[in-house]
Short mmCIF file of C-alpha atoms in Angstrom, two decimals:
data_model
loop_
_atom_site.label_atom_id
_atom_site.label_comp_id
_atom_site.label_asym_id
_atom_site.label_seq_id
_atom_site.Cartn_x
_atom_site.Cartn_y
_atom_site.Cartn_z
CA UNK A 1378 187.57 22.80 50.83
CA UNK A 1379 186.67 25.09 47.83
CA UNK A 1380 189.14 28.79 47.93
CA UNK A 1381 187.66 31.48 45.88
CA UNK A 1382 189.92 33.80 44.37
CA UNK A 1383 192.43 30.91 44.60
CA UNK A 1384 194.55 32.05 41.48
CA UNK A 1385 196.77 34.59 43.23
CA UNK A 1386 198.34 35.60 46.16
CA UNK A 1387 196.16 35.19 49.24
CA UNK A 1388 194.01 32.58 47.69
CA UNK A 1389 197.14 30.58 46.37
CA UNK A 1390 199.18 30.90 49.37
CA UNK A 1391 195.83 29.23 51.59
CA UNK A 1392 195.29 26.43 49.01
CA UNK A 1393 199.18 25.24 49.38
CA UNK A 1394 198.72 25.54 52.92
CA UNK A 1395 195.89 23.36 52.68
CA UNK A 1396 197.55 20.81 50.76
CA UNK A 1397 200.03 20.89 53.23
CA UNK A 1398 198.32 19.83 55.83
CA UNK A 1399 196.60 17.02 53.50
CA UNK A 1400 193.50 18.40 52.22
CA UNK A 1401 192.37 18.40 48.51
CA UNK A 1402 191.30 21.69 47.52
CA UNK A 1403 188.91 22.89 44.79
CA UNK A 1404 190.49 26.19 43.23
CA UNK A 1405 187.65 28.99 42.15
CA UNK A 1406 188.71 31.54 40.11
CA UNK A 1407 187.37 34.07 37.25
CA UNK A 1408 190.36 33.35 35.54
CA UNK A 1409 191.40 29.87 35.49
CA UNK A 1410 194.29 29.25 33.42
CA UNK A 1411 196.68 30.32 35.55
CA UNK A 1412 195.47 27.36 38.08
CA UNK A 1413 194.08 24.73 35.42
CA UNK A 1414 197.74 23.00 35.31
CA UNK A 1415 198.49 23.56 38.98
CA UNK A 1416 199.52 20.47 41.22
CA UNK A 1417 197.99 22.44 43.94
CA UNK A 1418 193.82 21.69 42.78
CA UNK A 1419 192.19 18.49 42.90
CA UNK A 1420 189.56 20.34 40.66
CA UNK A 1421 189.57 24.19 39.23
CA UNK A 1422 186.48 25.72 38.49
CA UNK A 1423 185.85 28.83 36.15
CA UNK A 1424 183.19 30.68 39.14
CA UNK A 1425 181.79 34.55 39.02
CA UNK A 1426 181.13 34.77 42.73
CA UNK A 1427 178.37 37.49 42.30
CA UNK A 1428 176.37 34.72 39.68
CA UNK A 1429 174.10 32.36 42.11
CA UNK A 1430 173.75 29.88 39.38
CA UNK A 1431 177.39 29.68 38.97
CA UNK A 1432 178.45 29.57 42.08
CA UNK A 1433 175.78 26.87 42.98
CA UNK A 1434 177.30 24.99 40.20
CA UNK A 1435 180.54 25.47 41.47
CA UNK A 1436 179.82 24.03 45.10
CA UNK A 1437 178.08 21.07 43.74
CA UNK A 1438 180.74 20.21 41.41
CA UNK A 1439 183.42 20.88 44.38
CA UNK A 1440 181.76 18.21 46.56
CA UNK A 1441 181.30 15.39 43.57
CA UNK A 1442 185.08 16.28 42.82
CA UNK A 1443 186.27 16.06 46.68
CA UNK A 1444 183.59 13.43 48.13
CA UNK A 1445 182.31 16.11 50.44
CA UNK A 1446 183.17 19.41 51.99
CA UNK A 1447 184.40 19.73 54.87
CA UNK A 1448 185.02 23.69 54.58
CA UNK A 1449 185.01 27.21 52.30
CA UNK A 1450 187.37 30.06 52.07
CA UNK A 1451 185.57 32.81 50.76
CA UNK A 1452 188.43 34.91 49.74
CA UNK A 1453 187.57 36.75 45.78
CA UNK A 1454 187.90 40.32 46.28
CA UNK A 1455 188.18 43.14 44.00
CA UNK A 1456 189.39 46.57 45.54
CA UNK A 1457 187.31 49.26 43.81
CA UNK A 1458 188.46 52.81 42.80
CA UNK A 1459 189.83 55.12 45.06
CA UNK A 1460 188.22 58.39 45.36
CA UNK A 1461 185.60 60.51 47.39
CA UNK A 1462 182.23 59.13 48.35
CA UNK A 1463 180.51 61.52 46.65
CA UNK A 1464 182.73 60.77 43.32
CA UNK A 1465 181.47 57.37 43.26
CA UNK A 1466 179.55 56.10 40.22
CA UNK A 1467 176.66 53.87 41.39
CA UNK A 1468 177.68 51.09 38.90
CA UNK A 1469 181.48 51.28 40.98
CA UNK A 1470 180.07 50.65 44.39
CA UNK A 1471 177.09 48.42 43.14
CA UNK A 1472 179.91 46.02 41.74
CA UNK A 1473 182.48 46.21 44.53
CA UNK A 1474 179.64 45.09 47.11
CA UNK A 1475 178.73 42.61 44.48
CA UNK A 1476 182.21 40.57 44.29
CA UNK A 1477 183.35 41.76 48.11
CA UNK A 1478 180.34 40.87 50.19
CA UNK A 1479 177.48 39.18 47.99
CA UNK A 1480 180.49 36.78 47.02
CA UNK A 1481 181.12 35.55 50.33
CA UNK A 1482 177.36 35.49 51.25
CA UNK A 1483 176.40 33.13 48.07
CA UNK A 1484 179.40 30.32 48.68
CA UNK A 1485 178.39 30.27 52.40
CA UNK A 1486 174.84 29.59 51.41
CA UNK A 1487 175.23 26.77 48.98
CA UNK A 1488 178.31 25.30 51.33
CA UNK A 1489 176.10 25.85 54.39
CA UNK A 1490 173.31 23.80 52.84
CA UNK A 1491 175.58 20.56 52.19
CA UNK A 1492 177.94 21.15 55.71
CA UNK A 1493 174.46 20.60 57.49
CA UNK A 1494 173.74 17.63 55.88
CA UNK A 1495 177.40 16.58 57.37
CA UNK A 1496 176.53 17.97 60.60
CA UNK A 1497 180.05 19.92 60.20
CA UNK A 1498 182.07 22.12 58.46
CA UNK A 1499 184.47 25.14 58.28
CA UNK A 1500 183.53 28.64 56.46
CA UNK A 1501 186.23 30.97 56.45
CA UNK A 1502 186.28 34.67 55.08
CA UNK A 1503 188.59 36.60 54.35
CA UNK A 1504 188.19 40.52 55.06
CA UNK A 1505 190.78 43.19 55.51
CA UNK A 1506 192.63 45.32 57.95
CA UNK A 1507 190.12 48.08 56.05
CA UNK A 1508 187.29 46.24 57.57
CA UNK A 1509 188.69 47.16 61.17
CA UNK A 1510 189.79 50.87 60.49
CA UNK A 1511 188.84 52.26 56.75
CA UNK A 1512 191.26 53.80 54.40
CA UNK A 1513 190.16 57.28 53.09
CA UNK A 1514 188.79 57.98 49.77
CA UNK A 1515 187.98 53.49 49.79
CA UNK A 1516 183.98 53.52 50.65
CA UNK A 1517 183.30 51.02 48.71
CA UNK A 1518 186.14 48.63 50.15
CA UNK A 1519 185.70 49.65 53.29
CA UNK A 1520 181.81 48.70 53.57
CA UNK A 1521 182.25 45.32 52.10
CA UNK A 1522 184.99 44.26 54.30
CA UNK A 1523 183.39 45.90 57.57
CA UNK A 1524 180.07 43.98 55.98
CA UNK A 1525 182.38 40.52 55.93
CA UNK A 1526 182.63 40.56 59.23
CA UNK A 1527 179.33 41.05 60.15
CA UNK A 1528 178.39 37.96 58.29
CA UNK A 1529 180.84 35.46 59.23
CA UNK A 1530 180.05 36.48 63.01
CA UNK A 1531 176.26 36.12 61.55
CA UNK A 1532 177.12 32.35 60.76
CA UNK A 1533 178.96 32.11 63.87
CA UNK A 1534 176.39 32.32 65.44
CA UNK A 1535 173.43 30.73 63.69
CA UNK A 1536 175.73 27.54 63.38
CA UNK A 1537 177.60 26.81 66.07
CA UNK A 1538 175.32 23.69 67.84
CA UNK A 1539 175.31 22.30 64.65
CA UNK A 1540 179.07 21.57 64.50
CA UNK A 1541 180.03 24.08 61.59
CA UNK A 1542 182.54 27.04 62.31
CA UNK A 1543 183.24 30.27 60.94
CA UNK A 1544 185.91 32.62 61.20
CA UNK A 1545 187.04 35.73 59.70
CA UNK A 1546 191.02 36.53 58.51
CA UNK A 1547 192.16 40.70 58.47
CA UNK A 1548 195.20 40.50 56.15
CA UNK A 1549 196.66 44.01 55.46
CA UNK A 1550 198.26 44.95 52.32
CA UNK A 1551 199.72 42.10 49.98
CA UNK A 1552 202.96 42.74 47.69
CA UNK A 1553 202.05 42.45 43.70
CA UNK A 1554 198.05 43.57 44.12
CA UNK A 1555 195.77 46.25 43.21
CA UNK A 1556 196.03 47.64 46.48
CA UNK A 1557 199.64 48.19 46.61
CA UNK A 1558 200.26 49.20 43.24
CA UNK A 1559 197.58 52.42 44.01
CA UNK A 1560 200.30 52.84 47.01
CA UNK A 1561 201.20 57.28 46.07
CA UNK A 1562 197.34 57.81 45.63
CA UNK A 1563 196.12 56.23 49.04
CA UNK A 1564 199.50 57.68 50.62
CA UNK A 1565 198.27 60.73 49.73
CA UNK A 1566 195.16 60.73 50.89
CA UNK A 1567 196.20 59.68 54.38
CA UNK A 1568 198.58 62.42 54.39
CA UNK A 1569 195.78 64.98 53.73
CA UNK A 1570 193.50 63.33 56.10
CA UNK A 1571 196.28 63.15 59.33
CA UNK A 1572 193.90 64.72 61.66
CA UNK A 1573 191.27 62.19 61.27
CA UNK A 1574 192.53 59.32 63.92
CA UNK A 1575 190.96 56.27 61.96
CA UNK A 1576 192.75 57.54 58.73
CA UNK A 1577 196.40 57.89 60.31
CA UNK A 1578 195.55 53.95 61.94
CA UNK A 1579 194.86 52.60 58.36
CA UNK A 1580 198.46 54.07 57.53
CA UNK A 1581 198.81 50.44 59.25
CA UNK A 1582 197.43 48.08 56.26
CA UNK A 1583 199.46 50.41 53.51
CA UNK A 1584 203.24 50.81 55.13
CA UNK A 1585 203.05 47.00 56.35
CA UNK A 1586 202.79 45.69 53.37
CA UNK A 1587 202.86 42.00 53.56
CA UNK A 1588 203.77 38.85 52.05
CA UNK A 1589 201.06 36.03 51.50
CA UNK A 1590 203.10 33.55 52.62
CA UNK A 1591 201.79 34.55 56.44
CA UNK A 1592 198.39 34.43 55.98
CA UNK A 1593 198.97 30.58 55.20
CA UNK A 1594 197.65 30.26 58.49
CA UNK A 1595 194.42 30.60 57.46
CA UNK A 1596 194.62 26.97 56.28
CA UNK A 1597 195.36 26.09 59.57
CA UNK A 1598 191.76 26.79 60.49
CA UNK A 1599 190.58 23.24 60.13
CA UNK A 1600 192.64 22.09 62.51
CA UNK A 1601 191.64 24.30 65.47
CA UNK A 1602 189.39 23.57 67.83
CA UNK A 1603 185.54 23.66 67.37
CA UNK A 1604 183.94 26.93 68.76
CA UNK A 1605 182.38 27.34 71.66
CA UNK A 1606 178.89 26.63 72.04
CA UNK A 1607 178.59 29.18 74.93
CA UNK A 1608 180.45 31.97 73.22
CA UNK A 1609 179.97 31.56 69.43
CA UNK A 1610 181.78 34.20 67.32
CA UNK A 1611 184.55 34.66 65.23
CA UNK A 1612 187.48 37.15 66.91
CA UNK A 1613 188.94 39.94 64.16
CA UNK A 1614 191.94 40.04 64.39
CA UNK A 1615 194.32 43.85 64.78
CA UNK A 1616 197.38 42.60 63.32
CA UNK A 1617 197.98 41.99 59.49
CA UNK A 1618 198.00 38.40 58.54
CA UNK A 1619 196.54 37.08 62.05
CA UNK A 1620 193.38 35.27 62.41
CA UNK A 1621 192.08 34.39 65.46
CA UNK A 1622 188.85 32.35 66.70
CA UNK A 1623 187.41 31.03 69.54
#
């Protein structure tokens, strides 16, 4: 499989996991010399998810480098800033639904196109707990990662007699990331907001703050069952670091 955003954290944690259970993994990343000397990759690649030429590039070079591919984790993510809708700049949200949701639409599309030619694959995405319930004063996170689930139930769907998969991971809050280290301001703004019921349940992805090693699971994906041709969609998951599919 390719990883996107495989440099840190999340992405890193589901590439070892991956090699783990035998695969050889492609590493994308927009910075790739943290990863270039890692035993983890078969083959690194330098990728802008929001650039179709590059990430075409990047999926053709992935299957030359691994003979094939038998699956995508779709997992680059920026967070975005953290204020009011109406504070917004149009350049902030334009480029947080650029990286957060055209990302993951662009490697399915170019991995979709060679996993037909199989006749399988695997395309997993990675959302957020904020996809489920949204975290106040995060519009711009909150749309792409409601809008991630949407499409990977999308490809569910439009894929499932032809022996590809998708399914969707809802990690909350990883230690050592932009998220947590804005920890007092989105505190604060769930405090303010405590009568609003959705913002007091996304107190969930900010106090149970994980660590990535959990959401190694993800990798575990390949090895599940194929879905069901009678009931094809992905299952988001309520619980940080849980993926579920069926």
């Amino acid at each position: 499989p390719f990883v996107s955003g495989a440099a840190k954290v999340i992405g890193l944690a589901i590439s070892r996991r991956f090699v783990v259970l035998g695969a050889f993994v492609s590493g994308w990343d927009l910075y790739v010399a943290a990863i270039n000397a890692c035993e983890t990759f078969t083959h690194v690649a330098e990728v802008d998810v929001t650039d179709v030429r590059g990430v075409m590039a990047a999926t053709q070079a992935s299957i030359e480098a691994l003979g094939g591919l038998h699956g995508m984790v779709a997992n680059a993510r920026i967070s975005g800033p953290t204020k009011p809708v109406w504070e917004n700049a149009i350049e902030e949200w334009d480029r947080v639904i650029d990286v957060n949701l055209k990302g993951p639409f662009l490697c399915a599309k170019h991995a979709l196109i060679q996993m037909q030619k199989q006749g399988s694959g695997n395309i997993i995405m990675v959302s957020s707990l904020s996809g489920i319930v949204s975290n106040a004063s995060q519009a711009s996170y909150n749309a792409s990662k409601h809008g991630v689930i949407g499409l990977c139930k999308c490809i569910a769907h439009d894929h499932a007699l032809e022996g590809i998969r998708a399914n969707v991971g809802c990690p909350g809050s990883m230690k050592d990331t932009a998220m947590t280290a804005d920890a007092p301001t989105l505190l604060a703004h769930f405090l303010y907001a405590r009568s609003n019921f959705h913002s007091l349940c996304s107190l969930t992805s900010l106090v149970a703050v994980g660590d990535p090693t959990p959401l190694q699971v993800i990798g575990s994906q390949f090895h599940l069952d194929s879905i069901s041709r009678e009931n094809p969609d992905v299952m988001h998951p309520h619980l940080a670091g849980d993926v579920g599919q069926h």
